[in-house]
PDB file of C-alpha atoms in Angstrom:
ATOM      1  CA  UNK A   1      83.882  49.565  41.977  1.00 41.00           C
ATOM      2  CA  UNK A   2      86.923  51.706  40.882  1.00 42.00           C
ATOM      3  CA  UNK A   3      89.515  52.250  43.516  1.00 41.00           C
ATOM      4  CA  UNK A   4      88.662  55.987  43.714  1.00 38.00           C
ATOM      5  CA  UNK A   5      86.577  58.420  41.669  1.00 36.00           C
ATOM      6  CA  UNK A   6      87.886  61.568  40.233  1.00 37.00           C
ATOM      7  CA  UNK A   7      85.616  63.357  42.787  1.00 37.00           C
ATOM      8  CA  UNK A   8      87.285  61.481  45.715  1.00 37.00           C
ATOM      9  CA  UNK A   9      90.700  62.059  44.325  1.00 37.00           C
ATOM     10  CA  UNK A  10      91.898  64.144  47.246  1.00 36.00           C
ATOM     11  CA  UNK A  11      90.298  61.980  49.862  1.00 36.00           C
ATOM     12  CA  UNK A  12      92.629  59.554  51.433  1.00 38.00           C
ATOM     13  CA  UNK A  13      92.054  56.212  49.614  1.00 38.00           C
ATOM     14  CA  UNK A  14      93.992  54.075  51.969  1.00 37.00           C
ATOM     15  CA  UNK A  15      92.540  52.159  54.978  1.00 36.00           C
ATOM     16  CA  UNK A  16      95.594  53.225  57.319  1.00 37.00           C
ATOM     17  CA  UNK A  17      94.368  56.809  57.669  1.00 36.00           C
ATOM     18  CA  UNK A  18      91.706  56.969  60.355  1.00 37.00           C
ATOM     19  CA  UNK A  19      88.446  58.103  59.016  1.00 35.00           C
ATOM     20  CA  UNK A  20      88.381  60.774  61.684  1.00 36.00           C
ATOM     21  CA  UNK A  21      91.047  62.662  59.753  1.00 38.00           C
ATOM     22  CA  UNK A  22      88.366  64.401  57.730  1.00 41.00           C
ATOM     23  CA  UNK A  23      86.943  65.799  60.861  1.00 42.00           C
ATOM     24  CA  UNK A  24      90.069  67.685  62.134  1.00 50.00           C
ATOM     25  CA  UNK A  25      88.993  70.959  63.307  1.00 51.00           C
ATOM     26  CA  UNK A  26      90.582  74.019  64.891  1.00 54.00           C
ATOM     27  CA  UNK A  27      89.225  75.953  67.864  1.00 52.00           C
ATOM     28  CA  UNK A  28      88.588  79.698  67.480  1.00 49.00           C
ATOM     29  CA  UNK A  29      92.083  80.358  68.747  1.00 54.00           C
ATOM     30  CA  UNK A  30      93.642  78.404  65.787  1.00 57.00           C
ATOM     31  CA  UNK A  31      94.784  75.410  67.726  1.00 60.00           C
ATOM     32  CA  UNK A  32      94.374  71.932  66.216  1.00 63.00           C
ATOM     33  CA  UNK A  33      91.451  70.102  68.007  1.00 60.00           C
ATOM     34  CA  UNK A  34      92.309  66.401  68.329  1.00 61.00           C
ATOM     35  CA  UNK A  35      89.426  65.762  70.696  1.00 48.00           C
ATOM     36  CA  UNK A  36      86.738  66.908  68.311  1.00 49.00           C
ATOM     37  CA  UNK A  37      86.669  63.658  66.356  1.00 44.00           C
ATOM     38  CA  UNK A  38      83.520  61.465  66.457  1.00 38.00           C
ATOM     39  CA  UNK A  39      85.930  58.463  66.467  1.00 37.00           C
ATOM     40  CA  UNK A  40      88.259  58.387  69.438  1.00 38.00           C
ATOM     41  CA  UNK A  41      91.895  58.924  68.394  1.00 38.00           C
ATOM     42  CA  UNK A  42      94.135  56.662  70.408  1.00 36.00           C
ATOM     43  CA  UNK A  43      97.759  56.364  70.435  1.00 42.00           C
ATOM     44  CA  UNK A  44      97.815  52.686  69.527  1.00 42.00           C
ATOM     45  CA  UNK A  45     101.687  52.524  69.889  1.00 41.00           C
ATOM     46  CA  UNK A  46     101.786  50.901  66.519  1.00 43.00           C
ATOM     47  CA  UNK A  47     105.391  50.084  65.984  1.00 47.00           C
ATOM     48  CA  UNK A  48     106.826  51.547  62.698  1.00 49.00           C
ATOM     49  CA  UNK A  49     108.481  49.047  60.566  1.00 51.00           C
ATOM     50  CA  UNK A  50     112.470  49.561  60.501  1.00 50.00           C
ATOM     51  CA  UNK A  51     113.491  51.760  57.732  1.00 49.00           C
ATOM     52  CA  UNK A  52     115.812  50.306  55.041  1.00 47.00           C
ATOM     53  CA  UNK A  53     119.389  51.308  55.844  1.00 44.00           C
ATOM     54  CA  UNK A  54     118.783  52.052  59.472  1.00 44.00           C
ATOM     55  CA  UNK A  55     120.328  50.106  62.272  1.00 40.00           C
ATOM     56  CA  UNK A  56     117.567  48.032  64.111  1.00 39.00           C
ATOM     57  CA  UNK A  57     116.915  49.202  67.505  1.00 36.00           C
ATOM     58  CA  UNK A  58     113.953  48.937  69.995  1.00 35.00           C
ATOM     59  CA  UNK A  59     111.227  51.200  68.858  1.00 29.00           C
ATOM     60  CA  UNK A  60     110.646  54.211  71.128  1.00 30.00           C
ATOM     61  CA  UNK A  61     107.035  53.421  70.794  1.00 32.00           C
ATOM     62  CA  UNK A  62     105.864  50.881  73.304  1.00 32.00           C
ATOM     63  CA  UNK A  63     103.002  48.382  72.699  1.00 37.00           C
ATOM     64  CA  UNK A  64      99.354  49.478  73.082  1.00 40.00           C
ATOM     65  CA  UNK A  65      98.253  49.229  76.680  1.00 39.00           C
ATOM     66  CA  UNK A  66      94.821  48.563  75.532  1.00 42.00           C
ATOM     67  CA  UNK A  67      93.320  51.782  77.195  1.00 47.00           C
ATOM     68  CA  UNK A  68      90.626  52.671  74.634  1.00 52.00           C
ATOM     69  CA  UNK A  69      89.796  55.882  76.641  1.00 57.00           C
ATOM     70  CA  UNK A  70      93.257  57.331  76.599  1.00 68.00           C
ATOM     71  CA  UNK A  71      93.507  61.014  76.102  1.00 77.00           C
ATOM     72  CA  UNK A  72      95.372  61.726  72.835  1.00 78.00           C
ATOM     73  CA  UNK A  73      96.959  64.685  74.437  1.00 83.00           C
ATOM     74  CA  UNK A  74      98.848  62.509  76.853  1.00 85.00           C
ATOM     75  CA  UNK A  75     101.713  61.839  74.466  1.00 90.00           C
ATOM     76  CA  UNK A  76     102.101  65.269  72.872  1.00 95.00           C
ATOM     77  CA  UNK A  77     105.067  66.243  74.894  1.00 94.00           C
ATOM     78  CA  UNK A  78     106.901  63.106  73.949  1.00 95.00           C
ATOM     79  CA  UNK A  79     106.559  63.910  70.194  1.00 96.00           C
ATOM     80  CA  UNK A  80     109.526  66.372  70.643  1.00 96.00           C
ATOM     81  CA  UNK A  81     111.818  63.355  71.347  1.00 96.00           C
ATOM     82  CA  UNK A  82     111.831  61.864  67.667  1.00 96.00           C
ATOM     83  CA  UNK A  83     109.887  61.735  64.579  1.00 97.00           C
ATOM     84  CA  UNK A  84     109.228  58.028  65.406  1.00 97.00           C
ATOM     85  CA  UNK A  85     107.275  59.218  68.392  1.00 96.00           C
ATOM     86  CA  UNK A  86     105.061  61.246  66.079  1.00 97.00           C
ATOM     87  CA  UNK A  87     104.570  58.589  63.391  1.00 97.00           C
ATOM     88  CA  UNK A  88     103.959  55.798  65.957  1.00 94.00           C
ATOM     89  CA  UNK A  89     100.828  57.504  67.389  1.00 92.00           C
ATOM     90  CA  UNK A  90      97.707  57.985  65.492  1.00 94.00           C
ATOM     91  CA  UNK A  91      97.092  61.461  67.094  1.00 94.00           C
ATOM     92  CA  UNK A  92     100.681  62.347  66.128  1.00 96.00           C
ATOM     93  CA  UNK A  93     100.020  61.150  62.536  1.00 96.00           C
ATOM     94  CA  UNK A  94      96.997  63.422  62.322  1.00 96.00           C
ATOM     95  CA  UNK A  95      98.677  66.453  63.742  1.00 97.00           C
ATOM     96  CA  UNK A  96     101.805  65.952  61.494  1.00 98.00           C
ATOM     97  CA  UNK A  97      99.617  65.404  58.449  1.00 97.00           C
ATOM     98  CA  UNK A  98      97.915  68.687  59.165  1.00 97.00           C
ATOM     99  CA  UNK A  99     101.018  70.397  59.425  1.00 98.00           C
ATOM    100  CA  UNK A 100     102.414  68.914  56.159  1.00 98.00           C
ATOM    101  CA  UNK A 101      99.098  69.959  54.486  1.00 97.00           C
ATOM    102  CA  UNK A 102      99.882  73.591  55.480  1.00 96.00           C
ATOM    103  CA  UNK A 103     103.211  73.076  53.700  1.00 96.00           C
ATOM    104  CA  UNK A 104     101.677  71.440  50.709  1.00 96.00           C
ATOM    105  CA  UNK A 105     103.771  68.340  51.338  1.00 97.00           C
ATOM    106  CA  UNK A 106     100.982  66.024  52.689  1.00 97.00           C
ATOM    107  CA  UNK A 107     102.024  63.302  50.194  1.00 98.00           C
ATOM    108  CA  UNK A 108     105.068  62.590  52.297  1.00 98.00           C
ATOM    109  CA  UNK A 109     103.164  61.099  55.386  1.00 98.00           C
ATOM    110  CA  UNK A 110     100.494  59.621  53.052  1.00 98.00           C
ATOM    111  CA  UNK A 111     103.116  57.676  51.097  1.00 98.00           C
ATOM    112  CA  UNK A 112     105.043  56.601  54.219  1.00 98.00           C
ATOM    113  CA  UNK A 113     101.903  55.271  55.801  1.00 98.00           C
ATOM    114  CA  UNK A 114     100.902  53.503  52.684  1.00 98.00           C
ATOM    115  CA  UNK A 115     104.288  51.762  52.549  1.00 98.00           C
ATOM    116  CA  UNK A 116     103.762  50.805  56.205  1.00 97.00           C
ATOM    117  CA  UNK A 117     100.602  49.253  55.350  1.00 97.00           C
ATOM    118  CA  UNK A 118     101.798  47.639  52.164  1.00 98.00           C
ATOM    119  CA  UNK A 119     104.576  45.822  54.028  1.00 97.00           C
ATOM    120  CA  UNK A 120     101.980  44.048  56.170  1.00 97.00           C
ATOM    121  CA  UNK A 121     100.177  42.485  53.036  1.00 97.00           C
ATOM    122  CA  UNK A 122     100.042  38.594  53.095  1.00 95.00           C
ATOM    123  CA  UNK A 123      98.693  37.578  49.742  1.00 97.00           C
ATOM    124  CA  UNK A 124     100.077  38.191  46.278  1.00 96.00           C
ATOM    125  CA  UNK A 125      96.883  39.433  44.632  1.00 97.00           C
ATOM    126  CA  UNK A 126      96.402  42.017  47.378  1.00 97.00           C
ATOM    127  CA  UNK A 127     100.160  42.931  47.117  1.00 97.00           C
ATOM    128  CA  UNK A 128      99.915  43.553  43.298  1.00 97.00           C
ATOM    129  CA  UNK A 129      96.814  45.664  43.660  1.00 97.00           C
ATOM    130  CA  UNK A 130      98.130  47.763  46.471  1.00 98.00           C
ATOM    131  CA  UNK A 131     101.436  48.402  44.652  1.00 98.00           C
ATOM    132  CA  UNK A 132      99.782  49.648  41.556  1.00 98.00           C
ATOM    133  CA  UNK A 133      97.681  51.893  43.709  1.00 98.00           C
ATOM    134  CA  UNK A 134     100.641  53.364  45.561  1.00 98.00           C
ATOM    135  CA  UNK A 135     102.517  53.636  42.339  1.00 98.00           C
ATOM    136  CA  UNK A 136      99.738  55.479  40.490  1.00 98.00           C
ATOM    137  CA  UNK A 137      99.105  57.829  43.412  1.00 98.00           C
ATOM    138  CA  UNK A 138     102.610  58.569  44.601  1.00 98.00           C
ATOM    139  CA  UNK A 139     105.411  57.386  42.154  1.00 98.00           C
ATOM    140  CA  UNK A 140     104.297  57.713  38.611  1.00 97.00           C
ATOM    141  CA  UNK A 141     105.740  60.700  36.743  1.00 93.00           C
ATOM    142  CA  UNK A 142     102.251  62.125  36.571  1.00 95.00           C
ATOM    143  CA  UNK A 143     101.050  60.878  39.900  1.00 97.00           C
ATOM    144  CA  UNK A 144      98.521  63.251  41.602  1.00 97.00           C
ATOM    145  CA  UNK A 145     100.473  63.216  44.786  1.00 97.00           C
ATOM    146  CA  UNK A 146     103.981  62.673  43.367  1.00 97.00           C
ATOM    147  CA  UNK A 147     106.601  62.338  46.110  1.00 98.00           C
ATOM    148  CA  UNK A 148     109.986  63.948  45.570  1.00 95.00           C
ATOM    149  CA  UNK A 149     112.473  61.222  44.987  1.00 97.00           C
ATOM    150  CA  UNK A 150     115.432  60.932  42.660  1.00 97.00           C
ATOM    151  CA  UNK A 151     115.040  59.754  39.011  1.00 97.00           C
ATOM    152  CA  UNK A 152     116.938  56.393  39.497  1.00 97.00           C
ATOM    153  CA  UNK A 153     114.566  55.302  42.395  1.00 98.00           C
ATOM    154  CA  UNK A 154     111.540  56.349  40.367  1.00 98.00           C
ATOM    155  CA  UNK A 155     112.842  54.326  37.365  1.00 97.00           C
ATOM    156  CA  UNK A 156     113.576  51.287  39.303  1.00 97.00           C
ATOM    157  CA  UNK A 157     110.151  51.174  40.851  1.00 98.00           C
ATOM    158  CA  UNK A 158     108.651  51.768  37.405  1.00 97.00           C
ATOM    159  CA  UNK A 159     110.750  49.017  35.881  1.00 97.00           C
ATOM    160  CA  UNK A 160     109.591  46.377  38.466  1.00 96.00           C
ATOM    161  CA  UNK A 161     106.055  47.439  39.244  1.00 97.00           C
ATOM    162  CA  UNK A 162     104.696  44.628  36.988  1.00 95.00           C
ATOM    163  CA  UNK A 163     106.115  42.199  39.369  1.00 96.00           C
ATOM    164  CA  UNK A 164     106.196  43.908  42.705  1.00 97.00           C
ATOM    165  CA  UNK A 165     107.548  42.515  45.983  1.00 97.00           C
ATOM    166  CA  UNK A 166     107.155  43.725  49.580  1.00 96.00           C
ATOM    167  CA  UNK A 167     110.349  45.651  49.358  1.00 97.00           C
ATOM    168  CA  UNK A 168     109.459  47.564  46.007  1.00 97.00           C
ATOM    169  CA  UNK A 169     108.958  50.851  47.861  1.00 98.00           C
ATOM    170  CA  UNK A 170     111.679  50.475  50.528  1.00 98.00           C
ATOM    171  CA  UNK A 171     114.136  52.894  48.964  1.00 98.00           C
ATOM    172  CA  UNK A 172     111.559  55.492  48.207  1.00 98.00           C
ATOM    173  CA  UNK A 173     110.113  55.212  51.707  1.00 98.00           C
ATOM    174  CA  UNK A 174     113.568  55.664  53.261  1.00 98.00           C
ATOM    175  CA  UNK A 175     114.059  58.871  51.263  1.00 98.00           C
ATOM    176  CA  UNK A 176     110.674  60.171  52.219  1.00 98.00           C
ATOM    177  CA  UNK A 177     111.397  59.289  55.899  1.00 98.00           C
ATOM    178  CA  UNK A 178     114.681  61.078  55.828  1.00 98.00           C
ATOM    179  CA  UNK A 179     113.032  64.101  54.195  1.00 97.00           C
ATOM    180  CA  UNK A 180     110.426  64.341  56.978  1.00 98.00           C
ATOM    181  CA  UNK A 181     112.836  63.752  59.772  1.00 98.00           C
ATOM    182  CA  UNK A 182     115.481  66.183  58.492  1.00 97.00           C
ATOM    183  CA  UNK A 183     113.448  68.893  57.109  1.00 97.00           C
ATOM    184  CA  UNK A 184     109.714  68.733  58.079  1.00 97.00           C
ATOM    185  CA  UNK A 185     109.894  67.378  61.666  1.00 98.00           C
ATOM    186  CA  UNK A 186     111.945  70.223  63.091  1.00 98.00           C
ATOM    187  CA  UNK A 187     109.511  72.827  61.621  1.00 98.00           C
ATOM    188  CA  UNK A 188     106.612  70.815  62.913  1.00 98.00           C
ATOM    189  CA  UNK A 189     107.947  71.226  66.501  1.00 97.00           C
ATOM    190  CA  UNK A 190     108.122  74.996  66.136  1.00 97.00           C
ATOM    191  CA  UNK A 191     104.617  75.127  64.307  1.00 97.00           C
ATOM    192  CA  UNK A 192     101.463  76.727  65.665  1.00 97.00           C
ATOM    193  CA  UNK A 193      99.911  73.239  65.448  1.00 96.00           C
ATOM    194  CA  UNK A 194     102.248  71.537  67.755  1.00 97.00           C
ATOM    195  CA  UNK A 195     102.653  74.461  70.050  1.00 96.00           C
ATOM    196  CA  UNK A 196      98.909  74.814  70.374  1.00 96.00           C
ATOM    197  CA  UNK A 197      98.621  71.113  71.399  1.00 95.00           C
ATOM    198  CA  UNK A 198     101.402  71.585  73.946  1.00 94.00           C
ATOM    199  CA  UNK A 199      99.530  74.442  75.505  1.00 94.00           C
ATOM    200  CA  UNK A 200      96.341  72.456  75.511  1.00 92.00           C
ATOM    201  CA  UNK A 201      98.155  69.617  77.274  1.00 89.00           C
ATOM    202  CA  UNK A 202      99.667  71.855  79.840  1.00 88.00           C
ATOM    203  CA  UNK A 203      96.422  73.562  80.652  1.00 86.00           C
ATOM    204  CA  UNK A 204      94.673  70.442  81.567  1.00 78.00           C
TER     205      UNK A 204
END
């Protein structure tokens, strides 16, 4: 079976995006409805991998407490503390992705999440296959979801894609992370999407 069909091109092809993403709905007032998913969205406290070039420090995201019934709105207020709080929580990823989609830059979080998943791969065949998928989807000069990185980084990935390693996308991921943290995240905090979730959390 091909990795994805032309018709599925804009559906998220990676396993790290919850299937419930397709069910994101807005209430009549325009607020993002994180509770409308058929699959519960739980802040699993998955710890983001340390970014290349960043000083290692304890993650602001704690380990999953195992509460499968946790309200996804519980952590909304903490998202204003850092972009890592957003990226470390599935509900945060969903809300941030919805915001980036509204800015036509959804590829940033999709690529970042793809790299997080890629770095957890344990076998060489799977690594090669995943590296080529990520390259074709995000890095190639004609990629459908091409990320905004410098020419040198893109050329280095292209040159080594035939023999990928688990660090093949580290530089590009760092650049995309910095872009999201510096430019996208501050706007997200001021967005109707985030402010609506804050109002919803406060009204409970």
